[in-house]
PDB file of C-alpha atoms in Angstrom:
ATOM      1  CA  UNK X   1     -17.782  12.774  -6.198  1.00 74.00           C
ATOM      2  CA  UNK X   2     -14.267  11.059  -6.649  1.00 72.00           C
ATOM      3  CA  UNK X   3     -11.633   9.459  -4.324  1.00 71.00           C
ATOM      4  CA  UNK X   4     -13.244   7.702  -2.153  1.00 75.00           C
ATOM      5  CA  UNK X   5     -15.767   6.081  -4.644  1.00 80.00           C
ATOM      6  CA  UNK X   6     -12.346   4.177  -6.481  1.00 82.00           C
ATOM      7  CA  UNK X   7     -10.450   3.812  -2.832  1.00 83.00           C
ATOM      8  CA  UNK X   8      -7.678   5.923  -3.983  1.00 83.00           C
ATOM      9  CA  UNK X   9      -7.782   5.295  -7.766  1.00 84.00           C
ATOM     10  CA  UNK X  10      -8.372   7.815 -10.187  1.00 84.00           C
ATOM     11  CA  UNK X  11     -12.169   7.742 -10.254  1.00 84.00           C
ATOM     12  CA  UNK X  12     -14.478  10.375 -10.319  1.00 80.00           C
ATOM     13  CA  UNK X  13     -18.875  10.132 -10.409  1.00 79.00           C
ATOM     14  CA  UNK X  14     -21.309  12.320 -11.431  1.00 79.00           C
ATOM     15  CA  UNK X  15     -24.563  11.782  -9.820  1.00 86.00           C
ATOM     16  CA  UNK X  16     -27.198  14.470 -10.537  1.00 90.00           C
ATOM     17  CA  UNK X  17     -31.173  14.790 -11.707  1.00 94.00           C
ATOM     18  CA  UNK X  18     -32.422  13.200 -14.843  1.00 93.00           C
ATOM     19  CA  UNK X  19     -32.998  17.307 -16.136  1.00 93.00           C
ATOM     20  CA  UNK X  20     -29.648  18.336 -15.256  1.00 90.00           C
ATOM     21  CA  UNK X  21     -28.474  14.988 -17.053  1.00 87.00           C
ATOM     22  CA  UNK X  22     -30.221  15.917 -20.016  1.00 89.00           C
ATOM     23  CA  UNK X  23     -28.780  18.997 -20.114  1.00 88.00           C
ATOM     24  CA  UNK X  24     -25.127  17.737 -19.766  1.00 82.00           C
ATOM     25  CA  UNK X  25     -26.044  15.392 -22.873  1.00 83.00           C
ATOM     26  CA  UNK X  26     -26.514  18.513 -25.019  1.00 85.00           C
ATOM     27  CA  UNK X  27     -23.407  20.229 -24.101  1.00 82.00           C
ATOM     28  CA  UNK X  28     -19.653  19.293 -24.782  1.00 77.00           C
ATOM     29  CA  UNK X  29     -17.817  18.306 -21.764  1.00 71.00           C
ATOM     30  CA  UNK X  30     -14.855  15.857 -20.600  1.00 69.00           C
ATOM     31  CA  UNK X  31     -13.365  14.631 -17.488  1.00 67.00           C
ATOM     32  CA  UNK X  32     -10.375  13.692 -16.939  1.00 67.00           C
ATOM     33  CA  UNK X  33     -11.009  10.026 -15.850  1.00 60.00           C
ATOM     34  CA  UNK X  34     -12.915   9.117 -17.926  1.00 64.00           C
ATOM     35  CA  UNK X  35     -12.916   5.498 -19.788  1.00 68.00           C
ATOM     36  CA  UNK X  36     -10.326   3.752 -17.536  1.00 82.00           C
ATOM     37  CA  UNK X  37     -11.666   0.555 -17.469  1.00 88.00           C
ATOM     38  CA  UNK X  38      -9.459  -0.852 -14.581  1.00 89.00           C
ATOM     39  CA  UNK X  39     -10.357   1.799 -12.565  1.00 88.00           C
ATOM     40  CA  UNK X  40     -13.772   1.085 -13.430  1.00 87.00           C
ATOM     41  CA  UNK X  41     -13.760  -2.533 -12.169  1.00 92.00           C
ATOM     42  CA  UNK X  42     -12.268  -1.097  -9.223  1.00 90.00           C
ATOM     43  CA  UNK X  43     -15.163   1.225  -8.756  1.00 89.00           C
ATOM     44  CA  UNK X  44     -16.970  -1.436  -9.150  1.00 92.00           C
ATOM     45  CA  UNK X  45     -16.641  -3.256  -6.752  1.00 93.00           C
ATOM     46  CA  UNK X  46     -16.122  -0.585  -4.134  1.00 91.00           C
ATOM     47  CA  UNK X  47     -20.026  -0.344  -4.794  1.00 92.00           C
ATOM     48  CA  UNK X  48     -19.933  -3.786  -3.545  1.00 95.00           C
ATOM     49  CA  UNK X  49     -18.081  -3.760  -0.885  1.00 95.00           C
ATOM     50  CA  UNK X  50     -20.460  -0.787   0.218  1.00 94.00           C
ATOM     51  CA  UNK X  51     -23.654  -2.758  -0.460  1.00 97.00           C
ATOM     52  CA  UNK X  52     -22.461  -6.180   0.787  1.00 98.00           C
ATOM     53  CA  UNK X  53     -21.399  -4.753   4.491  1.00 97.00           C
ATOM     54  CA  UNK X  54     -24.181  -2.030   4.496  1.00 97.00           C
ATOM     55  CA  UNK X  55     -22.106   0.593   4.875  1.00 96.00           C
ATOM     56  CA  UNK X  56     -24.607   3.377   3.811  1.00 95.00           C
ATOM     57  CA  UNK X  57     -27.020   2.266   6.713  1.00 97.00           C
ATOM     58  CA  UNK X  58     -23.336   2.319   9.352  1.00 97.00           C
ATOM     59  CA  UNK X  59     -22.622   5.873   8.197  1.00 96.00           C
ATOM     60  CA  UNK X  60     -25.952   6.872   9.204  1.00 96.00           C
ATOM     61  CA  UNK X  61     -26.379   5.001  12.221  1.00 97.00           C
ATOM     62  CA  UNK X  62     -22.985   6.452  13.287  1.00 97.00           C
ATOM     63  CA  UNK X  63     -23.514   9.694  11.571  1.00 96.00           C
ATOM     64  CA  UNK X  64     -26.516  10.316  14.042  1.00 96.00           C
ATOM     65  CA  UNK X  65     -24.905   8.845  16.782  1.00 97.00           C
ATOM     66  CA  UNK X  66     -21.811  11.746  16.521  1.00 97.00           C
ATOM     67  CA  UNK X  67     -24.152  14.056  15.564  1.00 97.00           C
ATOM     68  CA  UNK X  68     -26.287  14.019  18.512  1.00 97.00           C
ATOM     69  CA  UNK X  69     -22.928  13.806  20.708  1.00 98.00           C
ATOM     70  CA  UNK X  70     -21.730  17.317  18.360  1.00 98.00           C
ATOM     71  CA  UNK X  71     -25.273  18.434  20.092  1.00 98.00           C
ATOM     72  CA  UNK X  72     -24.144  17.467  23.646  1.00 98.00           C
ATOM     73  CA  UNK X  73     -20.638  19.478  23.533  1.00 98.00           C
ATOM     74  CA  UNK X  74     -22.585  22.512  21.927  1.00 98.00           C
ATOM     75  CA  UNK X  75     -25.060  22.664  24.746  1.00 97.00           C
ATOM     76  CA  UNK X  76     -21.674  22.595  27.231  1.00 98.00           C
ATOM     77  CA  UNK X  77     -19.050  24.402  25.162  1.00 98.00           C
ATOM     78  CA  UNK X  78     -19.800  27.708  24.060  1.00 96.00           C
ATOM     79  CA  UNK X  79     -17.589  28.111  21.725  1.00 97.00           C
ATOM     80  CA  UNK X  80     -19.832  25.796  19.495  1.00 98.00           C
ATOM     81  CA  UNK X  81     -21.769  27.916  17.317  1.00 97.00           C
ATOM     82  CA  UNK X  82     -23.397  25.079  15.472  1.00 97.00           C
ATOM     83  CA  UNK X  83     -22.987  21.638  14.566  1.00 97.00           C
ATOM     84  CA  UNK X  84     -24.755  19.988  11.068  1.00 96.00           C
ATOM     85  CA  UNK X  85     -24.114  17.504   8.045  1.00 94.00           C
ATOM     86  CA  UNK X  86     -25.527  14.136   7.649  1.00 93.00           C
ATOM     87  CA  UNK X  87     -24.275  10.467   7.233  1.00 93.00           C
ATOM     88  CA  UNK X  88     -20.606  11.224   8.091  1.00 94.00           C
ATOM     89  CA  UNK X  89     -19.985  14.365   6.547  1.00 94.00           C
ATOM     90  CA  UNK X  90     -20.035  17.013   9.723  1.00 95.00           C
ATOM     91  CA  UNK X  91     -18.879  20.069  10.586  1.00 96.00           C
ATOM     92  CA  UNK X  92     -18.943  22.026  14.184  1.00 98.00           C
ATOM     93  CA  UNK X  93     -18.991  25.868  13.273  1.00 98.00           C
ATOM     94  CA  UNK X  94     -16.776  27.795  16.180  1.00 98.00           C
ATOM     95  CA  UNK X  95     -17.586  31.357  16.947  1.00 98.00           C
ATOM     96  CA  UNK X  96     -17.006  34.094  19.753  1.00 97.00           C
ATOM     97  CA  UNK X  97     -20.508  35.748  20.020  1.00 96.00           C
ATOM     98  CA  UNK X  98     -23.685  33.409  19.093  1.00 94.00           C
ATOM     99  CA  UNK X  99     -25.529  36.362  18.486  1.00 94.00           C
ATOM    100  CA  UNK X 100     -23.399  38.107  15.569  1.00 95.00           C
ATOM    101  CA  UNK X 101     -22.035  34.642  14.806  1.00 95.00           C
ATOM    102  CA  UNK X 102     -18.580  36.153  14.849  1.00 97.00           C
ATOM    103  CA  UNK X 103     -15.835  33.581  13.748  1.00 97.00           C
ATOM    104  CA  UNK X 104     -13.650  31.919  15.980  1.00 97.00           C
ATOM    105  CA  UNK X 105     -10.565  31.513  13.586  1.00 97.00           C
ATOM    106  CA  UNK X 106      -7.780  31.363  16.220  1.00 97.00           C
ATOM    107  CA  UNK X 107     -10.051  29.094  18.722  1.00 97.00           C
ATOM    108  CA  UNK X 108     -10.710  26.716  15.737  1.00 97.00           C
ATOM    109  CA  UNK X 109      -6.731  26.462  14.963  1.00 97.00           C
ATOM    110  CA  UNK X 110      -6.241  26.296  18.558  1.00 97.00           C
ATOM    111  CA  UNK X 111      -8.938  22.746  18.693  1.00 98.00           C
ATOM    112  CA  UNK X 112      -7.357  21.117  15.504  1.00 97.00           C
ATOM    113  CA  UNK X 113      -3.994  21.244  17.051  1.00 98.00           C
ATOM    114  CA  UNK X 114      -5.606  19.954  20.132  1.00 98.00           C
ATOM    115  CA  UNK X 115      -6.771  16.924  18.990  1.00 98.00           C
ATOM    116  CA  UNK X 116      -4.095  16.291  16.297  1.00 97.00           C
ATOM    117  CA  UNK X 117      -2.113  16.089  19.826  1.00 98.00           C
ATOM    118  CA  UNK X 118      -4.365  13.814  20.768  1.00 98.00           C
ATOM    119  CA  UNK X 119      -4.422  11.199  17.887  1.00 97.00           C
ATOM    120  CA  UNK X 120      -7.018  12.874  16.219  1.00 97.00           C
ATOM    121  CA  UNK X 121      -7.170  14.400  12.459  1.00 96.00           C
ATOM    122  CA  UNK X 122      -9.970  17.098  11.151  1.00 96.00           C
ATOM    123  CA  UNK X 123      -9.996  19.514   8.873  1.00 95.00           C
ATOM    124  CA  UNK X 124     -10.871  22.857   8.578  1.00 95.00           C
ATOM    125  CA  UNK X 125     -13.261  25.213   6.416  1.00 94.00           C
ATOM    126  CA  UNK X 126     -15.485  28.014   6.163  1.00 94.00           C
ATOM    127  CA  UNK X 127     -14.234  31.461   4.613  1.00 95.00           C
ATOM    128  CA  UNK X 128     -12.194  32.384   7.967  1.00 96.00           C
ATOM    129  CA  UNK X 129     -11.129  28.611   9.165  1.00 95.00           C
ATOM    130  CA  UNK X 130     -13.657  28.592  11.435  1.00 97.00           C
ATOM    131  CA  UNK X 131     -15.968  25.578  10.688  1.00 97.00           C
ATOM    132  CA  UNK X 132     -14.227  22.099  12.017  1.00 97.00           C
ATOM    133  CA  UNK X 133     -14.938  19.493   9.343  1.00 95.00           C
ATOM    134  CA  UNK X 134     -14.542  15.649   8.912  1.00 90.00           C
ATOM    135  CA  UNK X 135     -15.813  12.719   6.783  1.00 89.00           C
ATOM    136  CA  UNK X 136     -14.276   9.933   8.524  1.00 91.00           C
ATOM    137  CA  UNK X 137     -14.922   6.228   6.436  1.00 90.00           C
ATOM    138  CA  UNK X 138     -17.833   4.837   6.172  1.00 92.00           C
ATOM    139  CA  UNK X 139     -16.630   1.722   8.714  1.00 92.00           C
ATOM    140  CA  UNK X 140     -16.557   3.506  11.254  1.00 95.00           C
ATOM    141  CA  UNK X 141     -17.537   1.697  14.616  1.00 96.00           C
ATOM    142  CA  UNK X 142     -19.218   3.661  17.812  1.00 97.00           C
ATOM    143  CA  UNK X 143     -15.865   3.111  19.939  1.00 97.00           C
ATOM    144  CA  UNK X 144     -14.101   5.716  17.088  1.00 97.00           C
ATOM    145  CA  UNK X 145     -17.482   7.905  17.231  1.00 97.00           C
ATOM    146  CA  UNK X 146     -16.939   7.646  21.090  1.00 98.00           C
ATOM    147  CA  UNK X 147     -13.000   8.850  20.949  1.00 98.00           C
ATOM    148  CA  UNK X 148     -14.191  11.406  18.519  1.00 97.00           C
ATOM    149  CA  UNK X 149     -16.767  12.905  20.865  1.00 98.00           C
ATOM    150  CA  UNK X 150     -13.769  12.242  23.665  1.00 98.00           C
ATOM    151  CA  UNK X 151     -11.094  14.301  22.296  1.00 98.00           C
ATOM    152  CA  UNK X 152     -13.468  17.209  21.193  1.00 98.00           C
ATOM    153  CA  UNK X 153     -14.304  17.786  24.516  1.00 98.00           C
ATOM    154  CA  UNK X 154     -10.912  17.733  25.837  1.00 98.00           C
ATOM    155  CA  UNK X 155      -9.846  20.254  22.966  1.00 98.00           C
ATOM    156  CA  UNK X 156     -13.223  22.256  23.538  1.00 98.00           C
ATOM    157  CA  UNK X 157     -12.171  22.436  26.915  1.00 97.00           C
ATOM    158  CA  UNK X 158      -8.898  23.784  26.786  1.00 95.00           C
ATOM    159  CA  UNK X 159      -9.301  26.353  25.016  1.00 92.00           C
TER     160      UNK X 159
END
């Protein structure tokens, strides 16, 4: 993981089984963070920042909460082929035919612009730009969650 674990400096984490750790210990590797140890402090105490407001238990709390409102605009949109990721980290897969899952690159183009014309910012992925992604921070509060869900189903619905 990296970026968001130093809040925008240079900081990169591995985090990973203790047999694929011991595996890495036998091999010769580098990163190219490594050592810094201002950006380490830094790290530091974004881990306690995290811990201190319980921001873990927020991101799933509102992670469930958008979820289950992804669920809502799936059963009313069609266009929604599925919607999954936990915590924060979500994605609504667009497609033209639920039955041979066909992508819906132009429709999923058509939403982003939608709701960047709205205020809102997601990203795209999947091989053909199909798959609507965010991660929004881990602060979020259920008003955003609720404008999220909002201007979804005002792009969902224009199209």
């Amino acid at each position: 993981m990296a970026k968001g674990i130093g809040n925008g400096a240079p900081l990169g984490a591995v985090v990973t089984t203790s047999k694929v750790a011991a595996t890495i210990a036998q091999r010769t590797h580098f990163n190219t963070f490594g050592g810094n140890p201002v950006v380490c402090a830094q790290g530091a105490a974004v881990l306690e920042v995290i811990e201190r407001e319980q921001l873990q238990a927020n991101a799933a709390r509102i992670g469930n909460q958008i979820l289950s409102g992804l669920e809502s605009l799936k059963a009313k949109h069609s266009l929604i082929g599925d919607v999954r990721g936990k915590g924060l980290l979500l994605g609504i897969e667009l497609v033209t035919n639920h039955a041979t899952k066909e992508p819906a690159t132009a429709e999923s183009a058509q939403v982003l612009e939608s709701c960047r014309d709205m205020g809102l910012l997601l990203g795209k992925g999947g091989l053909y730009g199909q798959t609507v992604r965010f991660s929004p921070p881990m602060c979020l509060h259920e008003r955003d969650a609720d404008f999220l869900l909002e201007v979804l189903d005002r792009a969902f619905s224009a199209v």
